[in-house]
XYZ file of C-alpha atoms in Angstrom:
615
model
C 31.386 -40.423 2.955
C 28.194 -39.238 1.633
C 27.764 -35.572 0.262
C 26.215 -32.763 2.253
C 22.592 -32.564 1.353
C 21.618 -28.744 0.755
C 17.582 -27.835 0.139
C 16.771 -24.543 -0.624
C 12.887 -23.676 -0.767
C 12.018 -21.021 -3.557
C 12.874 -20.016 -7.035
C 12.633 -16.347 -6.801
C 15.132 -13.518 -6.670
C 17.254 -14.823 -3.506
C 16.548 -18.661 -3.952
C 17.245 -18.272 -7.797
C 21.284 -16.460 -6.669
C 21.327 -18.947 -4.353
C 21.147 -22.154 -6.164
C 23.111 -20.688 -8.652
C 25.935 -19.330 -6.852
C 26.503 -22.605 -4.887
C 25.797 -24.982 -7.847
C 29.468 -22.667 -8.965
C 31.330 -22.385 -5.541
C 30.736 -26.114 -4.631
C 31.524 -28.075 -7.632
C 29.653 -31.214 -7.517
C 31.130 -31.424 -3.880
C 27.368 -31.098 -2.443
C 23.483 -32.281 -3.394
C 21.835 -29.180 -4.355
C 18.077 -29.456 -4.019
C 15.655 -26.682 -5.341
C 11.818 -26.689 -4.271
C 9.264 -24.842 -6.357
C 6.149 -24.831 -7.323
C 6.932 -24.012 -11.122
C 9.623 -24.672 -13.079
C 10.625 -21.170 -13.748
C 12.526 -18.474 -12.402
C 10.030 -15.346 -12.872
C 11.705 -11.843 -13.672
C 8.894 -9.859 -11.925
C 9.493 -6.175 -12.296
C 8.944 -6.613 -16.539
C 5.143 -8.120 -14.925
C 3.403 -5.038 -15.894
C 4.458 -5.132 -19.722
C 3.177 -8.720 -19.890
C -0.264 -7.701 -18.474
C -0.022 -4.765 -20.894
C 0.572 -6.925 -24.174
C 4.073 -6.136 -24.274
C 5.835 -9.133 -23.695
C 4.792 -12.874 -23.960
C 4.511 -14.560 -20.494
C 7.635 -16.827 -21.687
C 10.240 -13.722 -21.774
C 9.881 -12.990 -18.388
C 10.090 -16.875 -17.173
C 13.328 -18.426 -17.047
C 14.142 -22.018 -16.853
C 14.981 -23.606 -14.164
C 16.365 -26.861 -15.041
C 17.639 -24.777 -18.346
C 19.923 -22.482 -16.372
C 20.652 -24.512 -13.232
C 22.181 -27.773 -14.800
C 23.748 -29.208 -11.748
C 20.881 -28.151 -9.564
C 18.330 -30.620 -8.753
C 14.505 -29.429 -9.223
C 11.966 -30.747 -7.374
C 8.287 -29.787 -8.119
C 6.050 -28.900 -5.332
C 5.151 -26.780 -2.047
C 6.524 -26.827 1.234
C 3.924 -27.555 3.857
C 5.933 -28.999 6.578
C 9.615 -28.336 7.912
C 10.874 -30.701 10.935
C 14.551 -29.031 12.205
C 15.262 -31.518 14.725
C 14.772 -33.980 12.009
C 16.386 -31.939 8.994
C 13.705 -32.508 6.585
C 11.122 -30.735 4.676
C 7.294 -32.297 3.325
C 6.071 -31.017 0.442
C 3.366 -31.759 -1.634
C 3.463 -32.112 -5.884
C 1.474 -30.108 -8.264
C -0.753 -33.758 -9.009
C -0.957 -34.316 -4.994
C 2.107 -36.227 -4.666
C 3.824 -36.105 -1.245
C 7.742 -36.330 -0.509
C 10.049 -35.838 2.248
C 13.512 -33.913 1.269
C 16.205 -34.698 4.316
C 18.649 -31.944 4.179
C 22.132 -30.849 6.142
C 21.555 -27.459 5.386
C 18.146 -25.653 4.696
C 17.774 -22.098 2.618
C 14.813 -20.472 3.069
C 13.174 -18.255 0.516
C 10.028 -18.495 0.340
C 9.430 -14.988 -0.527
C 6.125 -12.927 0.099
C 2.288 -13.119 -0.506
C -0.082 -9.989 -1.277
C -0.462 -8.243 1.622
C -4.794 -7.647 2.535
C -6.277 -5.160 4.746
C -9.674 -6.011 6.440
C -11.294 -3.887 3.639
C -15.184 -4.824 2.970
C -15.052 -7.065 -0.269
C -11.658 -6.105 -1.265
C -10.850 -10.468 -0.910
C -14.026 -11.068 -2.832
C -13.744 -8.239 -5.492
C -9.989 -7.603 -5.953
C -7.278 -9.217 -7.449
C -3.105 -8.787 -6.747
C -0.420 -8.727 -9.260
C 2.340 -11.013 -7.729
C 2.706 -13.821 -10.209
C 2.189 -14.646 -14.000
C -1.597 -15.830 -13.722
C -2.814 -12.396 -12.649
C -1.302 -10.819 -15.353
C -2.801 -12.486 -17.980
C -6.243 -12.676 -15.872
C -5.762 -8.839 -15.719
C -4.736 -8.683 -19.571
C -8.037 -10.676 -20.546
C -10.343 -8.943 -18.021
C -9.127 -5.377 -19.226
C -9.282 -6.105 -23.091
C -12.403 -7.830 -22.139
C -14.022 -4.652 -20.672
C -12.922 -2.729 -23.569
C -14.738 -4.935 -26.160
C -18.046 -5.574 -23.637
C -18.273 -1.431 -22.924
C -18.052 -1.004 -26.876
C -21.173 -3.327 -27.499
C -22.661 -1.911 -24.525
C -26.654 -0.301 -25.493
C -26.342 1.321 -21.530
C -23.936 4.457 -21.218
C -23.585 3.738 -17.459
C -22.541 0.187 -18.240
C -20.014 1.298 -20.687
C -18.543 3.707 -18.156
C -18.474 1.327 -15.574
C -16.256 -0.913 -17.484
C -14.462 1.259 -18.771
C -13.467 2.320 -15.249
C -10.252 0.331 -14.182
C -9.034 1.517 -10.135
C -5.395 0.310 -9.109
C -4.854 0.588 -5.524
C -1.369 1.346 -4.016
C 0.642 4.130 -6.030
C 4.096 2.512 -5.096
C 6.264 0.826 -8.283
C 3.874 -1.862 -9.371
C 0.772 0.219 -9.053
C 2.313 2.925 -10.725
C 3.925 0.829 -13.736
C 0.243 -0.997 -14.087
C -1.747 2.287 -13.974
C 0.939 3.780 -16.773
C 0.958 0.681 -19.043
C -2.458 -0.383 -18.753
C -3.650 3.398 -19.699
C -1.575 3.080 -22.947
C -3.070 -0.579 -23.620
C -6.736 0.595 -23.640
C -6.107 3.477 -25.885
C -4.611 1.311 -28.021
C -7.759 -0.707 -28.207
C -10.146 2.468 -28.561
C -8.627 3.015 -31.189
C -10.155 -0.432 -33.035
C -13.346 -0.182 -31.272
C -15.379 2.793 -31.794
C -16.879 3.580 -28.568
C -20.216 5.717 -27.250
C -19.247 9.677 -28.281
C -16.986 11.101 -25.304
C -16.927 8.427 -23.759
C -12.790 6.541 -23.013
C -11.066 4.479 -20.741
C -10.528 6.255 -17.072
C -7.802 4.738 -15.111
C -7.595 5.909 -11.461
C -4.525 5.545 -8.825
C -5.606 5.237 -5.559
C -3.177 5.603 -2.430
C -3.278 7.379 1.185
C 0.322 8.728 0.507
C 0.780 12.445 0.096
C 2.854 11.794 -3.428
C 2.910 8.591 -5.997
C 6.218 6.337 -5.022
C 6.664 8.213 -1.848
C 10.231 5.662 -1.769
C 11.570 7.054 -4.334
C 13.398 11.106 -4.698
C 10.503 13.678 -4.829
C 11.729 15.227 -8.209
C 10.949 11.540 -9.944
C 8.207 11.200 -7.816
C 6.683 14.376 -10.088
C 7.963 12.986 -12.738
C 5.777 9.934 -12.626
C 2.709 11.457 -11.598
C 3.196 14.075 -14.457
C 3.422 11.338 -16.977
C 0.492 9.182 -14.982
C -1.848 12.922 -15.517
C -0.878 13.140 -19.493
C -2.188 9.871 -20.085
C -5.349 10.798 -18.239
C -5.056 8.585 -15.091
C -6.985 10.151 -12.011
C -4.636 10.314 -9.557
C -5.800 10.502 -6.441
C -3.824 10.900 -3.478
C -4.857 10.624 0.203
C -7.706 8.392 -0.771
C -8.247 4.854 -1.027
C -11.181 1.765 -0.768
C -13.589 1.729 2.479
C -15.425 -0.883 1.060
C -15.472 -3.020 -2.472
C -18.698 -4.102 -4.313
C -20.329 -6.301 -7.320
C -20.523 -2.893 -8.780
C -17.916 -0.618 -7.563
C -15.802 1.056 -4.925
C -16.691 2.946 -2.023
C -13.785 5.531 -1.821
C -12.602 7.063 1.817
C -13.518 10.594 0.718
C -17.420 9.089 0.713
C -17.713 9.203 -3.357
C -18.698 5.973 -5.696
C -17.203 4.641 -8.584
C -18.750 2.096 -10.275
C -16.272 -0.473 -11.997
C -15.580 -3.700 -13.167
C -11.885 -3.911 -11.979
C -10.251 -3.443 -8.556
C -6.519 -4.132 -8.800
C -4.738 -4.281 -5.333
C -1.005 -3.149 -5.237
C -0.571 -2.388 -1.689
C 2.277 -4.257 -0.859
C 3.211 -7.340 0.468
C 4.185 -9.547 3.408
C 6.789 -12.339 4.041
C 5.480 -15.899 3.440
C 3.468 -17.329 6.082
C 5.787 -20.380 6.220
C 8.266 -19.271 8.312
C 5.517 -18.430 11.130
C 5.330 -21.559 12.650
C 8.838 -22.495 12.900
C 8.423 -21.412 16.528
C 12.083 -18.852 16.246
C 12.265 -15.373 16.571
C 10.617 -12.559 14.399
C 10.604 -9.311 13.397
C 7.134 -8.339 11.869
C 6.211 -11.562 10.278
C 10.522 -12.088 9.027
C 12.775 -14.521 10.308
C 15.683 -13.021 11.963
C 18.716 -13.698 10.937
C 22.667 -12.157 11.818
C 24.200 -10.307 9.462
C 25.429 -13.660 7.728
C 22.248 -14.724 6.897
C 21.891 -17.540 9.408
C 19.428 -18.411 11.849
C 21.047 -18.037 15.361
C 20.956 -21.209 17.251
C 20.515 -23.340 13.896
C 23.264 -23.618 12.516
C 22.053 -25.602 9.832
C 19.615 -23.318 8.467
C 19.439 -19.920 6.439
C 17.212 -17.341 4.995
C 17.296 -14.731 3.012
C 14.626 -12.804 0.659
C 11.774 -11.725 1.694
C 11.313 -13.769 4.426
C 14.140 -12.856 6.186
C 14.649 -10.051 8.593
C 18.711 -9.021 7.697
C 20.610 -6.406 9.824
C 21.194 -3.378 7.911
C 24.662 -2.486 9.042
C 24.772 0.925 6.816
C 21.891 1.975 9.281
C 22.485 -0.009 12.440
C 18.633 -0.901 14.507
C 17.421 -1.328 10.677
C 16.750 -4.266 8.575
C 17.004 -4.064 4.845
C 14.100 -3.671 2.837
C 11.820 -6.279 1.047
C 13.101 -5.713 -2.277
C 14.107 -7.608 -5.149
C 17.079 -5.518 -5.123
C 17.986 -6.847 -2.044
C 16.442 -10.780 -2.230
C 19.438 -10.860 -5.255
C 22.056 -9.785 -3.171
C 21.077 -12.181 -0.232
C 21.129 -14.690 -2.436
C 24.764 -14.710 -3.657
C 25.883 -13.947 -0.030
C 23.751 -16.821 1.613
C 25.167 -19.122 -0.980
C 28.596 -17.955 -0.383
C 27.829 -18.773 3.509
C 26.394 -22.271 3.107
C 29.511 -23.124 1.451
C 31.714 -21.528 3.980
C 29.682 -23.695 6.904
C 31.170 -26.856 4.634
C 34.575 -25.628 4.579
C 34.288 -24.408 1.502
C 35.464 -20.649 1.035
C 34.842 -17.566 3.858
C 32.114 -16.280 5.585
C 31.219 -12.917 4.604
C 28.425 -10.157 6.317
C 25.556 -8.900 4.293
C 26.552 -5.309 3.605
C 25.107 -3.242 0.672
C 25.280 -0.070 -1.209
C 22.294 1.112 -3.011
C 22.645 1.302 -6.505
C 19.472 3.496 -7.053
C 15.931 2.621 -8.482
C 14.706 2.418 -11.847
C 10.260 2.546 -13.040
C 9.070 2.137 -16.446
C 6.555 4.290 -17.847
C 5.787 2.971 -21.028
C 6.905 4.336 -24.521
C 9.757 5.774 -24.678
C 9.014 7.486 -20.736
C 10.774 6.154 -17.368
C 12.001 7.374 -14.276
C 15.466 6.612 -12.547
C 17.860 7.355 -10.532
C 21.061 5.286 -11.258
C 23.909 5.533 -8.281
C 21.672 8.375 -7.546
C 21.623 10.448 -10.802
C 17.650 11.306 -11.448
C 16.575 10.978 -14.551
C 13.981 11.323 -16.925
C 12.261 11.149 -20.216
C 13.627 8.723 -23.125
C 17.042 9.052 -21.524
C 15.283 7.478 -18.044
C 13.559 4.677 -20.292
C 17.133 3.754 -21.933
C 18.595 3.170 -19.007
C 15.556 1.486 -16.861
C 15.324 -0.858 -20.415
C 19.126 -1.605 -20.501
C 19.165 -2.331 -16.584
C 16.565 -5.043 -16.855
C 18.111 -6.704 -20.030
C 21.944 -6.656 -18.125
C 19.818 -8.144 -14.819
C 17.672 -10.864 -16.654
C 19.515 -14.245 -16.044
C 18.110 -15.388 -19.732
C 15.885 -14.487 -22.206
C 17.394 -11.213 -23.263
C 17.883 -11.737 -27.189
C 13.606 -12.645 -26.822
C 12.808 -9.874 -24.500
C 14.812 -6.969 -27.054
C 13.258 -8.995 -29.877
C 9.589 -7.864 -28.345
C 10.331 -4.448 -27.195
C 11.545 -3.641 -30.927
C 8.313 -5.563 -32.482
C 6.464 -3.438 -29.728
C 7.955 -0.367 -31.663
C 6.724 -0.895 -35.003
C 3.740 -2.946 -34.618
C 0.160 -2.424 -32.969
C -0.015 -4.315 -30.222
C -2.369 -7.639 -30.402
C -5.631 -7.450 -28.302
C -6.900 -10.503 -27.584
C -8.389 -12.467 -24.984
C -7.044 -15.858 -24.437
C -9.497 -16.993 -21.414
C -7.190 -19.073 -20.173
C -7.378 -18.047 -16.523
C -10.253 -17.660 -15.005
C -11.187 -15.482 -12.454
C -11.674 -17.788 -9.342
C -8.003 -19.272 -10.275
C -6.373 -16.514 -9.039
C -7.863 -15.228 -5.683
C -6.648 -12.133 -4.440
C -5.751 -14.476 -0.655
C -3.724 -16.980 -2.069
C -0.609 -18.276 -0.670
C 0.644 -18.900 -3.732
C 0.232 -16.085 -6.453
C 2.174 -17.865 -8.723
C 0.552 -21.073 -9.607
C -3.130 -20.832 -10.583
C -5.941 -22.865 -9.178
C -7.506 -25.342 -11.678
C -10.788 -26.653 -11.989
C -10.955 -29.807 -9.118
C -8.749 -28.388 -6.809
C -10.176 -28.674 -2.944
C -12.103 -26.384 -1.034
C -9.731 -24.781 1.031
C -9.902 -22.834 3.852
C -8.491 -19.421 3.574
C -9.308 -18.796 -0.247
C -11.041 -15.655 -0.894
C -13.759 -16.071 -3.622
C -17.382 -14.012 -3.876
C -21.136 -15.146 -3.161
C -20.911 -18.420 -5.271
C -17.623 -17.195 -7.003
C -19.063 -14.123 -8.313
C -16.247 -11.305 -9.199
C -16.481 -7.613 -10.237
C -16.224 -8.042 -13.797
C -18.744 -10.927 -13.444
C -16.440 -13.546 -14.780
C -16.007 -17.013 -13.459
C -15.078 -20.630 -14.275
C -18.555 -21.302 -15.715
C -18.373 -18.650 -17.814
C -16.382 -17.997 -21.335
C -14.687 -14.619 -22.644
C -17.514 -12.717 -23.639
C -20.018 -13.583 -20.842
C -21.432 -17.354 -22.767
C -21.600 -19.992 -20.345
C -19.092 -22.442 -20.472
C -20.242 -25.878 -21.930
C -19.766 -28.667 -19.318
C -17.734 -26.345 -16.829
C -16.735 -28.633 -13.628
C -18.883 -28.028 -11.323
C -20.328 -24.934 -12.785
C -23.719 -24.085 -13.543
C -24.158 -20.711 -14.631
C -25.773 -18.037 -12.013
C -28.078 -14.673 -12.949
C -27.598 -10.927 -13.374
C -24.099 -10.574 -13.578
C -23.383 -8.198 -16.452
C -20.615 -9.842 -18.637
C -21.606 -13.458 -17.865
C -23.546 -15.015 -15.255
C -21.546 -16.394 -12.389
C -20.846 -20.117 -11.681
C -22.578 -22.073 -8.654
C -20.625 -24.139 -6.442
C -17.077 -23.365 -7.461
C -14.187 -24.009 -5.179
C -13.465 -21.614 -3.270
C -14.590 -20.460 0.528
C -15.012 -17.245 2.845
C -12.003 -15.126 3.087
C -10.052 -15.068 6.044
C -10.281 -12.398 7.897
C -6.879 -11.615 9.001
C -3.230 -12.974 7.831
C -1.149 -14.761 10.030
C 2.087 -12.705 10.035
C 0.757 -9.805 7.969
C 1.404 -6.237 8.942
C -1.095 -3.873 7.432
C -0.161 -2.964 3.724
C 1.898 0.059 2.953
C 0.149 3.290 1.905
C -3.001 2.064 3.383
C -5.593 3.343 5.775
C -3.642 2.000 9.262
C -1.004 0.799 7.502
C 2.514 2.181 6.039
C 4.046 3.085 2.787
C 3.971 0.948 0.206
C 6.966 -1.256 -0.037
C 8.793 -1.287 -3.342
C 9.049 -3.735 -5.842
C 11.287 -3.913 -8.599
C 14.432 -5.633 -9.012
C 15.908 -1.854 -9.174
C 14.129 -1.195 -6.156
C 10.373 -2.535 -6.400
C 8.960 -4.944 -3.607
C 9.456 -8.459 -4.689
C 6.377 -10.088 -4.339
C 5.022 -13.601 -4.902
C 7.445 -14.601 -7.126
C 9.931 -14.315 -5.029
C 9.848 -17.938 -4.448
C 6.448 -18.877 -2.388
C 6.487 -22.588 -1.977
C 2.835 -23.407 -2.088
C 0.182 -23.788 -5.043
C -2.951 -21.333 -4.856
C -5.129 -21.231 -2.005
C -2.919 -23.766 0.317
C -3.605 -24.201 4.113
C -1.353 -22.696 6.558
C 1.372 -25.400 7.405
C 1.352 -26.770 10.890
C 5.073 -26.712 11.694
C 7.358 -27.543 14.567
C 10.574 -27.096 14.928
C 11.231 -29.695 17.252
C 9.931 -32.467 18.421
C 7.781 -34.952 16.651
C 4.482 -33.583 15.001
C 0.922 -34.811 15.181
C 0.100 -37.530 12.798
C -2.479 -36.354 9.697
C -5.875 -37.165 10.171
C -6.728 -40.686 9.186
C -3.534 -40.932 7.685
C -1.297 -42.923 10.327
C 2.006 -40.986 9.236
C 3.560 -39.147 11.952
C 5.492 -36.007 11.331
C 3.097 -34.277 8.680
C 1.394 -31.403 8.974
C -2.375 -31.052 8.779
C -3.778 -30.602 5.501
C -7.320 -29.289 4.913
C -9.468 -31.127 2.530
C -11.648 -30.752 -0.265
C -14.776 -32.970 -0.373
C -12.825 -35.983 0.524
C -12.676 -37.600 3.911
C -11.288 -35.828 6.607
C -7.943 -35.419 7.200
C -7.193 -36.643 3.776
C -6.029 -35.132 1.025
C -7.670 -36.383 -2.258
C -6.576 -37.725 -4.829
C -9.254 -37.121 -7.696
C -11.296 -33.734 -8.228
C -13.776 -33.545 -5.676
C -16.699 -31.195 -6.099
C -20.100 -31.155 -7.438
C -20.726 -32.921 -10.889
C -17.684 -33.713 -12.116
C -18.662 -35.130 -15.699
C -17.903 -33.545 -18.626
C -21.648 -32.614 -19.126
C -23.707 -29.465 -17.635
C -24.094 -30.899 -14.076
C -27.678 -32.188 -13.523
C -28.123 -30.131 -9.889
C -27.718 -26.456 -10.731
C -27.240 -26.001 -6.823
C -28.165 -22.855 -4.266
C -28.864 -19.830 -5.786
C -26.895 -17.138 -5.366
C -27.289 -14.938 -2.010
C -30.616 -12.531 -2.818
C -29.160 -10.049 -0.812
C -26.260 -8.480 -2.801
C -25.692 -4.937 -2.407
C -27.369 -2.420 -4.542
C -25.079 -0.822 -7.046
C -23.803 2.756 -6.293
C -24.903 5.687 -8.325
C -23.937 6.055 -11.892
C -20.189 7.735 -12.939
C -19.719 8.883 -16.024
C -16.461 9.137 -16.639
C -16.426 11.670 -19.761
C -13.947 12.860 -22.202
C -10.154 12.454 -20.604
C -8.294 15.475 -21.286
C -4.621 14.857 -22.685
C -3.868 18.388 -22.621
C -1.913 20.360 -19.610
C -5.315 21.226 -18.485
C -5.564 18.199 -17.081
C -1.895 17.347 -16.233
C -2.592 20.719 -13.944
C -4.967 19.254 -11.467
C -2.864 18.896 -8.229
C 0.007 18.062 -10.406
C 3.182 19.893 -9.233
């Protein structure tokens, strides 16, 4: 007799405990399938400090195949899921296609950035959910540093040295906190215009920053936010998102160079067409973490909508806190529907939240004890290093280098600013040059962005020699922007989506961290950047692909190929390795005028400043 096939889909938090925890309890007595886009397991709330220059991108990703030794990876994204026929199409990072068959199905797929119909906040903003933002936002920032210190134009300067970060819940506020810290740092080696530093500016329609978390640490953050001279600004946000700047909801203008969304997320769009029962864009589930009526499948993460049975009519929250949990009870349930082991009821006791500051500052509340101050960032530190499933000896090693040495500021330009689009299905795998034009990808008026960076452009603002497909555009400050990149008009509204958090018509923020944050794209989406929504049934035999002649596939948008196909080579205009010989449209003429000049001025460090509307 053959052995039970189990698939789970996603690699973050709750996928990750899953795999793991039934790769244990089953003991070679079951095929254990995991499908991911990448091949590692990303530890998202220590994000910030790699965007900040803290920590190498590597520390925070853990191997897959390194850690799960009896688990069988499979590269790629899920784009089709057939439950009458127990198996699941996905498609390879080269284009590849594959069928998985499966006896039981775990899904956790996680959660996408989650967009409000904003003016130009698709075009002009960018998310923080997966390792290519953070070192697009680590470049971008330490490239606005160097560009406003060679700056001849004091408005110019100010503008980029203007950096807004929307949503104060945990990953706004930990970007806001380490990114002011990073640019000092850089001040300090580039002499700037006289008066003139970095401004940093926290934008949310809440009444306090991290309005989840106990109002005492809730003061605590915002006090250390104002001592580092971030404008906080509460009760405000973005009415509309520009080239230049950002239009705020109190009717002022800032002009900047970098708009960084943190407003939340939603579940995975995946799960949407499976044609069961939701709860605000979640899969519901029973308290054991199974789909009622399947019995073969599961979910858990953030795409599943789990009972709370501490507050009964509640469902627990999309945290990473959580997601890990699910995943060790899901696991421990899979086994149990193959006679292996006990069922067991999701049921959880909240072991409080943690937020890093930067330095030596933090605030926590462990079991419910607040805390603050170097005591705070002890524990916060020590609470990632005991929840990391590898890479701790690495990850100590940099926080001690981080002590004693200055930090290095460099720009790598390795990911460009039309590979990570703030709609993308997949935050956690970049788009490359060649990809297809796909539907649903947010980029600007011939890919422009508001730091005026783009493939055809290098660090610095040169154009880039023999770009794909890029021909470099005019008057963009910083580099001119590429013609004719992938890339098409933002959607305007996302399937599933409930409005973000702490946003006008929306709620609070959700939280992030593994102590408590919102998980976000890590958390195991199945699909590379930019991917079409799948077209799923879940029963019955599905529509054969356009031009294809395979039934049971879901429809794939294409790039420049023919239709219905998916192709197979980089499509696009001039694909040689020289300039390309048609320069292509010009970019739109009418682009909105920039808003009025802000200065941003000295930033006060002193409790002069702490004291405005700080408690």
């Amino acid at each position: 007799m053959s052995r039970p096939r189990i698939v789970i889909v996603g690699a973050g938090f709750a996928g990750y405990r899953t795999a793991r925890t039934l790769s244990r309890l089953t003991r070679h007595q079951a095929d254990i399938t995991l499908l991911n886009p990448t091949d590692y397991f990303l530890y998202l709330p220590l994000l910030p400090q790699v965007a900040a220059g803290i920590l190498e991108p590597r520390r925070v990703s853990v191997s897959l195949s390194g850690t799960l030794p009896h688990v069988r990876l499979v590269l790629g994204e899920a784009d089709g899921i057939d439950l009458d026929g127990h198996t699941v199409h996905y498609t390879g990072p080269e284009g590849e296609e594959g069928t998985l068959p499966f006896d039981r199905l775990v899904l956790a797929a996680g959660s996408v950035n989650k967009l409000l119909p904003i003016p130009g906040v698709a075009e002009h903003a960018h998310g923080f959910r997966g390792l290519p933002e953070a070192l697009y936002l680590r470049d971008h920032v330490t490239r606005q540093v160097e560009l406003a210190a060679a700056a001849d134009d004091r408005a110019e300067c100010a503008a980029r040295c203007t950096f807004v970060v929307v949503g104060a819940g945990y990953t706004g506020t930990e970007v806001a906190a380490h990114g002011a810290m990073y640019t000092d740092a850089q001040v300090r080696k580039h002499p700037m215009r006289t008066g003139m530093r970095p401004r940093w500016m926290l934008l949310d329609v809440a009444p306090r920053v991290m309005p989840e978390m106990d109002e005492r640490l809730s003061r605590t953050a915002e006090r250390v936010l104002r001592q580092r001279g971030v404008d906080v600004r509460m009760g405000t946000s973005v009415k509309e998102a520009t080239h230049d700047g950002v239009v705020l909801t109190d009717g002022s203008t800032v002009d900047t160079r970098t708009l960084v969304w943190c407003v939340g997320v939603r579940p995975d769009p995946l799960v949407e067409s499976l044609g069961l029962p939701m709860e605000r864009g979640r899969l519901l589930v029973d308290p054991h973490l199974q789909v009622p009526g399947r019995p073969e499948l599961f979910a858990c993460g953030d795409v599943a909508a789990v009972p709370d049975l501490n507050q009964p009519g509640q469902y627990t929250p999309m945290t990473a806190q959580h997601a890990w949990r699910h995943g060790k009870v899901c696991a421990q349930n899979v086994a149990a529907s193959l006679g292996i082991g006990e069922r067991r009821a999701y049921r959880h006791r909240d072991m409080g939240f943690v937020v890093d500051l930067g330095g030596a500052k933090a605030a926590a509340n462990p079991l419910g004890l607040p805390m603050s101050g170097p005591a705070a960032g002890a524990v916060t530190r020590g609470y990632h290093l005991a929840a990391m499933p590898g890479n701790r000896v690495r990850v100590a090693a940099d926080w001690l280098l981080d002590a004693v040495l200055p930090r290095q500021a460099v720009q790598l330009g390795l990911v460009r600013s039309w590979s990570v689009p703030l709609e993308s299905s997949s935050p956690e795998v970049a788009r490359v040059p060649g990809s297809p034009k796909l539907p649903g990808e947010a980029t600007g008026p011939a890919g422009q962005r508001p730091d005026g960076e783009d493939a055809g452009t290098q660090p610095g603002g040169e154009p880039a020699k023999g770009q794909p497909g890029a021909e470099p555009a005019r008057n963009h400050p910083g580099g001119e922007p590429a013609k004719n990149q992938p890339g098409g008009e933002p959607a305007k509204e996302q399937p599933g989506g409930e409005p973000a958090k702490n946003q006008p018509g929306g709620e609070p923020a959700g939280s992030r961290s593994h102590g408590g944050r919102a998980k976000g794209g890590q958390s195991g989406s199945p699909r590379a950047s930019g991917k079409p929504r799948r077209a799923v049934e879940a029963a019955g035999p599905r529509p054969a692909r356009g031009g294809s002649g395979k039934p049971g596939r879901a429809p794939r948008a294409s790039g420049a190929g023919s239709a219905g196909k998916r192709p197979t080579a980089p499509s696009g205009p001039s694909r040689s390795v020289g300039p390309p010989t048609d320069p292509g449209p010009e970019p739109p003429a009418n682009q909105p005028p920039p808003g009025p000049d802000i200065a941003p001025g000295p930033v006060r460090r002193t409790d002069g400043r702490a004291a405005e509307g700080d408690s």
